[in-house]
Tab-separated table of C-alpha atoms and ligand atoms in Angstrom:
chain	number	residue	atom	x	y	z
A	1	MET	CA	85.085	-175.103	-57.868
A	2	THR	CA	84.956	-177.714	-55.154
A	3	ALA	CA	81.723	-178.115	-53.264
A	4	PRO	CA	81.678	-177.094	-49.581
A	5	SER	CA	82.043	-179.858	-46.996
A	6	VAL	CA	79.475	-181.009	-44.460
A	7	THR	CA	80.582	-183.257	-41.601
A	8	ILE	CA	78.379	-186.205	-40.748
A	9	THR	CA	78.377	-188.187	-37.505
A	10	SER	CA	79.320	-191.852	-37.235
A	11	ARG	CA	75.583	-192.644	-37.288
A	12	GLY	CA	75.340	-190.742	-40.562
A	13	VAL	CA	78.258	-192.764	-41.942
A	14	GLU	CA	76.526	-195.992	-40.850
A	15	ARG	CA	73.312	-194.898	-42.499
A	16	LEU	CA	75.132	-194.394	-45.811
A	17	ALA	CA	76.839	-197.765	-45.373
A	18	SER	CA	73.418	-199.385	-44.919
A	19	GLY	CA	72.465	-198.112	-48.360
A	20	HIS	CA	70.065	-195.401	-47.325
A	21	VAL	CA	70.117	-192.123	-49.225
A	22	TRP	CA	68.863	-189.702	-46.565
A	23	ILE	CA	70.820	-188.315	-43.653
A	24	TYR	CA	68.811	-186.608	-40.961
A	25	ARG	CA	69.746	-183.305	-39.377
A	26	SER	CA	70.590	-185.041	-36.093
A	27	ASP	CA	73.366	-186.948	-37.915
A	28	VAL	CA	75.012	-183.823	-39.291
A	29	ALA	CA	77.620	-182.005	-37.180
A	30	PRO	CA	76.032	-178.841	-35.748
A	31	SER	CA	78.853	-176.634	-37.007
A	32	ALA	CA	77.766	-177.272	-40.580
A	33	GLY	CA	76.353	-173.974	-41.796
A	34	ALA	CA	76.538	-174.805	-45.478
A	35	GLU	CA	74.407	-173.211	-48.194
A	36	PRO	CA	71.784	-175.413	-49.838
A	37	GLY	CA	73.123	-177.222	-52.893
A	38	VAL	CA	75.720	-179.852	-53.722
A	39	VAL	CA	78.108	-180.593	-50.834
A	40	ARG	CA	80.907	-183.054	-50.060
A	41	MET	CA	80.142	-185.275	-47.092
A	42	VAL	CA	83.061	-185.943	-44.769
A	43	ASP	CA	83.283	-187.956	-41.552
A	44	SER	CA	84.708	-186.741	-38.244
A	45	LYS	CA	88.234	-187.498	-39.512
A	46	ASN	CA	87.585	-185.361	-42.590
A	47	CYS	CA	87.504	-188.417	-44.884
A	48	PHE	CA	85.359	-188.008	-47.996
A	49	CYS	CA	82.124	-190.102	-47.905
A	50	GLY	CA	80.444	-188.936	-51.107
A	51	GLN	CA	78.420	-186.004	-52.397
A	52	ALA	CA	74.893	-185.025	-51.484
A	53	LEU	CA	72.314	-182.280	-51.788
A	54	TYR	CA	72.192	-180.214	-48.637
A	55	SER	CA	69.065	-178.602	-47.259
A	56	ALA	CA	69.386	-176.013	-44.493
A	57	GLN	CA	65.832	-176.396	-43.232
A	58	SER	CA	64.335	-179.861	-43.746
A	59	GLN	CA	64.766	-182.705	-41.231
A	60	ILE	CA	66.347	-184.566	-44.149
A	61	ALA	CA	69.568	-182.576	-44.207
A	62	LEU	CA	71.433	-184.558	-46.874
A	63	ARG	CA	70.286	-186.525	-49.891
A	64	PHE	CA	72.932	-188.811	-51.342
A	65	LEU	CA	74.060	-188.197	-54.920
A	66	THR	CA	77.253	-190.159	-55.531
A	67	ARG	CA	80.304	-191.804	-54.000
A	68	GLU	CA	82.423	-190.238	-56.730
A	69	ALA	CA	84.496	-187.126	-56.073
A	70	ARG	CA	84.241	-185.504	-59.520
A	71	PRO	CA	82.111	-182.351	-59.561
A	72	PHE	CA	78.373	-182.907	-59.677
A	73	ASP	CA	77.912	-180.429	-62.542
A	74	ALA	CA	75.617	-180.099	-65.561
A	75	ALA	CA	77.436	-182.943	-67.362
A	76	PHE	CA	77.012	-185.284	-64.362
A	77	LEU	CA	73.352	-184.315	-64.048
A	78	ALA	CA	72.855	-184.947	-67.774
A	79	GLU	CA	74.389	-188.434	-67.418
A	80	ARG	CA	71.933	-189.291	-64.663
A	81	ILE	CA	68.949	-187.957	-66.608
A	82	LEU	CA	69.996	-189.830	-69.745
A	83	ALA	CA	70.465	-193.060	-67.772
A	84	ALA	CA	66.950	-192.622	-66.373
A	85	ALA	CA	65.595	-191.988	-69.874
A	86	ARG	CA	67.351	-195.094	-71.239
A	87	PHE	CA	65.756	-197.260	-68.545
A	88	ARG	CA	62.318	-195.871	-69.472
A	89	ARG	CA	62.882	-196.966	-73.065
A	90	GLN	CA	62.941	-200.496	-71.650
A	91	VAL	CA	60.211	-200.405	-69.014
A	92	ALA	CA	57.900	-197.830	-70.538
A	93	ALA	CA	58.402	-198.777	-74.188
A	94	GLY	CA	55.427	-197.572	-76.182
A	95	ALA	CA	54.037	-195.487	-73.306
A	96	GLN	CA	53.378	-191.832	-74.098
A	97	ALA	CA	53.059	-190.719	-70.475
A	98	PHE	CA	55.470	-191.956	-67.840
A	99	ARG	CA	57.828	-190.850	-65.077
A	100	LEU	CA	61.110	-190.041	-66.767
A	101	VAL	CA	62.946	-189.206	-63.534
A	102	ALA	CA	61.713	-190.618	-60.233
A	103	ALA	CA	63.792	-188.721	-57.681
A	104	GLU	CA	65.685	-191.029	-55.283
A	105	GLY	CA	64.763	-193.993	-57.514
A	106	ASP	CA	67.043	-192.537	-60.201
A	107	LEU	CA	69.629	-191.123	-57.771
A	108	LEU	CA	68.345	-187.656	-58.560
A	109	PRO	CA	66.895	-186.978	-55.124
A	110	SER	CA	63.726	-184.864	-54.953
A	111	LEU	CA	63.600	-184.344	-58.720
A	112	ILE	CA	60.496	-185.509	-60.554
A	113	VAL	CA	60.254	-185.292	-64.330
A	114	ASP	CA	57.030	-186.613	-65.833
A	115	ARG	CA	56.586	-186.937	-69.546
A	116	TYR	CA	53.166	-186.451	-71.163
A	117	GLY	CA	53.631	-186.808	-74.925
A	118	ASP	CA	56.064	-184.062	-75.932
A	119	CYS	CA	55.543	-182.075	-72.726
A	120	LEU	CA	57.525	-182.375	-69.503
A	121	VAL	CA	56.388	-181.453	-66.009
A	122	ILE	CA	59.012	-181.097	-63.303
A	123	GLN	CA	59.067	-180.816	-59.519
A	124	THR	CA	62.122	-179.821	-57.458
A	125	LEU	CA	61.153	-180.805	-53.943
A	126	SER	CA	64.184	-179.947	-51.799
A	127	GLN	CA	66.309	-176.832	-51.372
A	128	GLY	CA	69.326	-178.508	-52.942
A	129	MET	CA	67.479	-179.693	-56.053
A	130	ASP	CA	65.601	-176.420	-56.310
A	131	ARG	CA	68.956	-174.653	-56.672
A	132	LEU	CA	69.718	-176.923	-59.644
A	133	LYS	CA	66.404	-176.167	-61.370
A	134	SER	CA	67.786	-174.008	-64.199
A	135	THR	CA	70.504	-176.596	-64.922
A	136	VAL	CA	67.862	-179.356	-64.991
A	137	VAL	CA	65.793	-177.328	-67.475
A	138	GLU	CA	68.841	-176.702	-69.698
A	139	VAL	CA	69.726	-180.395	-69.720
A	140	LEU	CA	66.146	-181.428	-70.497
A	141	GLN	CA	65.916	-178.921	-73.360
A	142	LYS	CA	69.228	-179.962	-74.846
A	143	GLU	CA	68.767	-183.702	-74.513
A	144	LEU	CA	65.029	-184.144	-75.081
A	145	ALA	CA	63.840	-181.001	-76.933
A	146	PRO	CA	60.337	-181.061	-75.424
A	147	ARG	CA	57.556	-178.768	-76.670
A	148	SER	CA	57.054	-177.509	-73.161
A	149	ILE	CA	58.546	-177.727	-69.669
A	150	LEU	CA	56.205	-176.808	-66.827
A	151	GLU	CA	56.926	-176.715	-63.125
A	152	ARG	CA	54.383	-178.036	-60.655
A	153	ASN	CA	56.141	-176.955	-57.537
A	154	ASP	CA	52.846	-176.654	-55.673
A	155	ALA	CA	53.487	-179.870	-53.708
A	156	ALA	CA	52.930	-179.511	-49.962
A	157	VAL	CA	56.305	-181.116	-49.104
A	158	ARG	CA	58.061	-177.964	-50.314
A	159	ALA	CA	56.853	-176.217	-47.161
A	160	LEU	CA	59.099	-178.545	-45.095
A	161	GLU	CA	62.014	-177.129	-47.074
A	162	GLY	CA	60.919	-173.530	-46.659
A	163	LEU	CA	60.287	-173.374	-50.409
A	164	PRO	CA	57.314	-171.475	-51.870
A	165	GLU	CA	54.562	-173.154	-53.870
A	166	GLN	CA	54.902	-172.149	-57.490
A	167	THR	CA	53.744	-173.299	-60.904
A	168	GLY	CA	54.378	-172.059	-64.423
A	169	VAL	CA	56.123	-172.445	-67.755
A	170	LEU	CA	59.896	-172.893	-67.533
A	171	ALA	CA	60.526	-173.360	-71.243
A	172	GLY	CA	58.625	-173.630	-74.508
A	173	GLU	CA	54.862	-173.404	-74.831
A	174	ASP	CA	52.304	-173.015	-72.103
A	175	ALA	CA	50.863	-176.478	-72.559
A	176	SER	CA	47.992	-177.253	-70.250
A	177	GLU	CA	45.697	-179.942	-71.551
A	178	VAL	CA	47.387	-182.856	-73.293
A	179	VAL	CA	45.971	-186.045	-74.760
A	180	VAL	CA	48.092	-189.180	-74.618
A	181	GLU	CA	47.361	-192.793	-75.384
A	182	GLU	CA	47.826	-195.300	-72.579
A	183	ASN	CA	47.170	-199.000	-73.032
A	184	GLY	CA	45.374	-198.180	-76.294
A	185	VAL	CA	43.009	-195.656	-74.685
A	186	LYS	CA	43.104	-191.873	-75.106
A	187	MET	CA	43.542	-189.988	-71.858
A	188	CYS	CA	43.292	-186.297	-71.283
A	189	PHE	CA	45.444	-184.655	-68.575
A	190	ASP	CA	45.506	-181.136	-67.224
A	191	LEU	CA	49.170	-180.439	-66.539
A	192	ARG	CA	48.586	-176.988	-65.037
A	193	TYR	CA	45.747	-177.671	-62.626
A	194	GLY	CA	45.356	-181.447	-62.349
A	195	GLN	CA	46.425	-183.388	-59.238
A	196	LYS	CA	50.148	-184.227	-58.883
A	197	THR	CA	51.706	-183.375	-62.279
A	198	GLY	CA	48.411	-184.046	-64.047
A	199	GLY	CA	48.004	-187.787	-63.628
A	200	TYR	CA	48.766	-190.878	-61.558
A	201	LEU	CA	51.413	-192.394	-63.797
A	202	ASP	CA	52.378	-194.934	-61.123
A	203	GLN	CA	49.175	-196.917	-61.844
A	204	ARG	CA	49.759	-197.358	-65.595
A	205	GLU	CA	50.773	-201.032	-65.391
A	206	ASN	CA	48.101	-201.803	-62.795
A	207	ARG	CA	45.415	-200.325	-65.024
A	208	ALA	CA	46.563	-202.652	-67.817
A	209	ALA	CA	46.681	-205.623	-65.422
A	210	ALA	CA	43.142	-204.959	-64.172
A	211	ALA	CA	41.860	-204.905	-67.749
A	212	ASN	CA	42.994	-208.531	-68.142
A	213	TYR	CA	40.231	-209.636	-65.741
A	214	ALA	CA	37.551	-207.092	-66.641
A	215	ARG	CA	34.118	-208.039	-67.898
A	216	GLY	CA	30.443	-207.407	-67.149
A	217	ARG	CA	29.710	-204.505	-64.837
A	218	ALA	CA	32.690	-202.612	-63.329
A	219	LEU	CA	32.960	-199.966	-60.644
A	220	ASP	CA	36.001	-197.671	-60.374
A	221	CYS	CA	36.138	-195.984	-56.961
A	222	PHE	CA	38.410	-192.927	-56.673
A	223	THR	CA	38.539	-192.756	-60.457
A	224	TYR	CA	40.175	-189.280	-60.637
A	225	THR	CA	40.271	-188.563	-64.403
A	226	GLY	CA	38.961	-192.038	-65.146
A	227	GLY	CA	42.273	-193.938	-65.332
A	228	PHE	CA	41.036	-197.421	-64.491
A	229	ALA	CA	37.491	-196.874	-65.803
A	230	LEU	CA	38.668	-195.858	-69.280
A	231	THR	CA	41.073	-198.805	-69.430
A	232	LEU	CA	38.355	-201.265	-68.386
A	233	ALA	CA	35.642	-199.868	-70.675
A	234	PRO	CA	36.587	-201.780	-73.860
A	235	HIS	CA	36.290	-205.068	-71.901
A	236	CYS	CA	33.058	-204.428	-69.975
A	237	GLU	CA	29.352	-204.045	-70.564
A	238	SER	CA	29.276	-200.990	-68.350
A	239	VAL	CA	31.653	-199.035	-66.130
A	240	LEU	CA	30.868	-196.491	-63.437
A	241	GLY	CA	33.624	-194.154	-62.174
A	242	ILE	CA	33.198	-192.351	-58.846
A	243	ASP	CA	35.181	-189.411	-57.488
A	244	SER	CA	34.572	-186.482	-55.177
A	245	SER	CA	36.327	-184.034	-57.518
A	246	ALA	CA	34.063	-182.432	-60.125
A	247	ASP	CA	37.099	-181.042	-61.972
A	248	ALA	CA	38.652	-184.491	-62.281
A	249	LEU	CA	35.383	-185.906	-63.617
A	250	LYS	CA	35.176	-183.153	-66.246
A	251	GLN	CA	38.538	-184.324	-67.523
A	252	ALA	CA	37.324	-187.925	-67.380
A	253	GLN	CA	34.320	-186.972	-69.479
A	254	ARG	CA	36.591	-185.336	-72.085
A	255	SER	CA	38.506	-188.618	-72.358
A	256	ARG	CA	35.270	-190.602	-72.592
A	257	GLU	CA	34.208	-188.452	-75.534
A	258	LEU	CA	37.613	-188.701	-77.238
A	259	ASN	CA	37.330	-192.492	-77.117
A	260	GLY	CA	33.646	-192.549	-78.022
A	261	PHE	CA	32.863	-194.928	-75.145
A	262	ARG	CA	29.123	-195.218	-74.533
A	263	ASN	CA	29.251	-197.728	-71.692
A	264	LEU	CA	30.967	-195.403	-69.256
A	265	GLU	CA	29.406	-193.107	-66.646
A	266	TRP	CA	30.717	-190.819	-63.919
A	267	LYS	CA	29.279	-189.910	-60.578
A	268	GLU	CA	30.473	-187.205	-58.217
A	269	ALA	CA	30.233	-188.725	-54.757
A	270	ASN	CA	32.108	-189.714	-51.620
A	271	CYS	CA	33.143	-193.326	-52.263
A	272	PHE	CA	32.486	-194.377	-48.649
A	273	ASP	CA	28.879	-193.191	-48.943
A	274	PHE	CA	28.456	-194.583	-52.426
A	275	LEU	CA	29.710	-198.055	-51.478
A	276	LYS	CA	27.499	-198.167	-48.402
A	277	ALA	CA	24.420	-197.233	-50.435
A	278	ALA	CA	25.343	-199.665	-53.239
A	279	ASP	CA	25.562	-202.467	-50.672
A	280	GLN	CA	22.211	-201.537	-49.102
A	281	GLU	CA	20.596	-201.356	-52.553
A	282	LYS	CA	22.085	-204.790	-53.336
A	283	GLN	CA	23.843	-203.534	-56.447
A	284	ARG	CA	26.247	-206.086	-57.932
A	285	PHE	CA	29.456	-205.728	-59.945
A	286	ASP	CA	31.957	-208.045	-61.629
A	287	MET	CA	34.944	-205.831	-60.865
A	288	VAL	CA	35.498	-203.174	-58.220
A	289	VAL	CA	38.603	-200.965	-58.187
A	290	ILE	CA	39.559	-199.178	-54.960
A	291	ASP	CA	42.367	-196.623	-55.375
A	292	PRO	CA	42.035	-194.083	-52.557
A	293	PRO	CA	44.443	-191.264	-51.715
A	294	ALA	CA	47.115	-192.037	-49.096
A	295	PHE	CA	45.274	-192.466	-45.779
A	296	ALA	CA	48.515	-192.748	-43.783
A	297	ARG	CA	50.774	-189.855	-44.683
A	298	GLN	CA	52.329	-190.156	-41.232
A	299	LYS	CA	53.135	-193.170	-39.131
A	300	SER	CA	50.680	-191.908	-36.502
A	301	SER	CA	47.721	-192.352	-38.870
A	302	HIS	CA	48.564	-196.026	-39.536
A	303	ASP	CA	45.672	-197.446	-37.478
A	304	SER	CA	43.028	-195.034	-38.704
A	305	ALA	CA	44.239	-195.711	-42.263
A	306	LEU	CA	43.726	-199.443	-41.761
A	307	ARG	CA	40.156	-198.787	-40.584
A	308	GLY	CA	39.547	-196.800	-43.781
A	309	TYR	CA	40.958	-199.555	-46.001
A	310	LYS	CA	38.954	-202.170	-44.079
A	311	GLU	CA	35.677	-200.367	-44.597
A	312	LEU	CA	36.233	-199.773	-48.313
A	313	ASN	CA	37.310	-203.358	-48.963
A	314	LEU	CA	34.502	-204.827	-46.898
A	315	ARG	CA	31.874	-202.922	-48.859
A	316	ALA	CA	33.578	-203.713	-52.151
A	317	LEU	CA	33.666	-207.447	-51.403
A	318	LYS	CA	29.984	-207.418	-50.467
A	319	ILE	CA	28.891	-206.001	-53.823
A	320	LEU	CA	30.981	-208.351	-55.981
A	321	ASN	CA	29.370	-211.208	-57.843
A	322	PRO	CA	30.878	-214.688	-57.390
A	323	GLY	CA	33.836	-214.911	-59.784
A	324	GLY	CA	34.230	-211.149	-59.609
A	325	TYR	CA	37.489	-209.269	-59.053
A	326	LEU	CA	38.586	-206.727	-56.495
A	327	VAL	CA	41.504	-204.500	-57.479
A	328	THR	CA	42.553	-202.802	-54.271
A	329	CYS	CA	45.372	-200.307	-53.812
A	330	SER	CA	47.170	-198.385	-51.112
A	331	CYS	CA	49.684	-195.658	-51.851
A	332	SER	CA	50.518	-195.101	-48.164
A	333	PHE	CA	54.156	-195.927	-47.498
A	334	HIS	CA	53.263	-196.549	-43.834
A	335	VAL	CA	50.817	-199.322	-44.800
A	336	SER	CA	52.782	-202.389	-45.867
A	337	GLU	CA	51.642	-205.052	-48.298
A	338	ALA	CA	51.287	-207.395	-45.308
A	339	ASP	CA	49.018	-204.822	-43.606
A	340	LEU	CA	46.857	-204.536	-46.693
A	341	LEU	CA	46.600	-208.313	-47.119
A	342	GLU	CA	45.570	-208.645	-43.477
A	343	VAL	CA	42.946	-205.924	-43.747
A	344	VAL	CA	41.448	-207.472	-46.861
A	345	ALA	CA	41.472	-210.898	-45.192
A	346	GLU	CA	39.521	-209.464	-42.250
A	347	ALA	CA	37.124	-207.784	-44.661
A	348	ALA	CA	36.632	-211.076	-46.536
A	349	LEU	CA	35.821	-212.902	-43.289
A	350	ASP	CA	33.348	-210.208	-42.247
A	351	ALA	CA	31.738	-210.294	-45.697
A	352	HIS	CA	31.561	-214.130	-45.591
A	353	ARG	CA	33.423	-214.367	-48.887
A	354	THR	CA	36.266	-216.683	-49.878
A	355	VAL	CA	38.881	-214.673	-51.704
A	356	ALA	CA	41.965	-215.708	-53.684
A	357	VAL	CA	45.007	-213.551	-54.361
A	358	VAL	CA	45.524	-213.422	-58.117
A	359	GLU	CA	48.281	-210.819	-58.357
A	360	ARG	CA	50.382	-208.852	-55.881
A	361	ARG	CA	51.585	-205.747	-57.619
A	362	THR	CA	53.277	-202.431	-56.972
A	363	GLN	CA	53.948	-199.126	-58.711
A	364	SER	CA	54.842	-199.149	-62.413
A	365	ARG	CA	58.494	-199.870	-63.135
A	366	ASP	CA	59.193	-196.281	-64.155
A	367	HIS	CA	58.948	-195.547	-60.389
A	368	PRO	CA	61.983	-197.614	-59.282
A	369	ILE	CA	62.130	-199.245	-55.862
A	370	LEU	CA	65.593	-199.052	-54.283
A	371	LEU	CA	66.440	-202.227	-52.369
A	372	THR	CA	67.893	-200.360	-49.404
A	373	VAL	CA	65.436	-197.448	-49.348
A	374	PRO	CA	62.065	-198.766	-48.143
A	375	GLU	CA	60.391	-195.382	-48.693
A	376	THR	CA	60.695	-195.870	-52.454
A	377	HIS	CA	58.214	-198.786	-52.283
A	378	TYR	CA	54.940	-197.030	-51.558
A	379	LEU	CA	52.249	-198.391	-53.858
A	380	LYS	CA	50.565	-201.746	-53.280
A	381	CYS	CA	47.982	-203.179	-55.617
A	382	LEU	CA	46.267	-206.511	-55.054
A	383	ILE	CA	44.108	-208.224	-57.629
A	384	LEU	CA	41.767	-210.608	-55.840
A	385	ARG	CA	39.073	-213.010	-57.003
A	386	VAL	CA	35.934	-213.785	-55.072
A	387	LEU	CA	35.194	-217.504	-55.292
B	401	LIG	N1	42.598	-194.200	-59.779
B	401	LIG	C1	43.094	-192.920	-60.239
B	401	LIG	C2	43.872	-192.160	-59.174
B	401	LIG	C3	43.097	-191.913	-57.893
B	401	LIG	S1	43.783	-190.674	-56.892
B	401	LIG	C4	43.904	-193.127	-61.490
B	401	LIG	O1	44.201	-194.274	-61.876
B	401	LIG	O2	44.258	-192.131	-62.137
B	401	LIG	C5	42.609	-190.545	-55.625
B	401	LIG	C6	41.332	-189.823	-56.005
B	401	LIG	O3	40.437	-189.938	-54.892
B	401	LIG	C7	41.427	-188.331	-56.286
B	401	LIG	O4	40.912	-188.087	-57.573
B	401	LIG	C8	40.522	-187.653	-55.244
B	401	LIG	O5	39.781	-186.593	-55.804
B	401	LIG	C9	39.601	-188.769	-54.860
B	401	LIG	N2	39.004	-188.773	-53.511
B	401	LIG	C10	39.609	-188.525	-52.337
B	401	LIG	N3	38.759	-188.798	-51.311
B	401	LIG	C11	37.596	-189.233	-51.859
B	401	LIG	C12	36.359	-189.713	-51.335
B	401	LIG	N4	36.156	-189.808	-50.026
B	401	LIG	N5	35.407	-190.104	-52.199
B	401	LIG	C13	35.617	-190.023	-53.535
B	401	LIG	N6	36.766	-189.612	-54.085
B	401	LIG	C14	37.752	-189.218	-53.274
């Protein structure tokens, strides 16, 4: 069965030619009343331009799949998933929890598959991919034989697609809490009720990188389930992890116990308030990690986001000992690395500290960045040293 055709405008054709993978509704001919799912894209002269996933509701009408004309069926989907899995064997070798399929980054638009040990958690975040959900589950079962496949389709972006929020078991056991080892440390994740699919897998390499500089007294702001704090603990005298979520800290405490770390404490607090008080009390640390949630989810919040980053980094720099390290992150796509560097530079000037850039990092490699799709580069992580 051939897929239905959707006509795209010359601007849509140009967008594809520029290497982008999204075509907006305004670049799709208005006559296109196609059903969500796989479609053939054609230009105004009815020439084939490739296949895409069509969404009838979202502003992103088409998500590019392939330039090839052969049917995008279960076999094609399996090829893509297996190619993604092969790449992870290179870049996530030895990791027990990682992103197996990173949506656009693996040319499987709006499909997330996260692996936690022998459990998989999936998200289908557009109408087109949602229609392929049962095929995705079949392929994953056949190719990877996981103990469990859960769906965490409670992501807010589904509302833009007119899709309901839903979670549950799609295959196998109802796995909820899993323990995996990351960078030699045991970590406990709640796949059913934790944030995202349970954990922030995109910070795995940055957590390991931070540990290379850790010593003395460390502070992990926005610790969630203790990701950085647990990784730093074996290298430090003491570590304090702060988060506003009591549920996340419960999970962090479970991991602390599993590892038998005695030098690790948690505090439920707003990090802005905590940092301000720590500065006033003249507390001092040898490493401070700042990993807040995205402050700029829209372009319009760019400036207010920068003010947030400035305040956090200013306070963090003030409470660092000479020779200490700041690990500062932004997961807002709308805040560039240049923006973050500038904000931290301003903070350093205000704090009267001289600061060197030790490492400029990004998301872990299992979250691929497509050269021609800037949106796929969202996470920035700077490791800085106070002289
Ligand atoms: N560093 C973590 C991920 C952090 S995600 C890791 O490596 O796994 C961001 C966290 O910030 C979430 O856990 C959220 O609960 C917390 N958070 C959001 N706003 C906060 C605030 N103002 N103060 C403290 N924690 C906050």
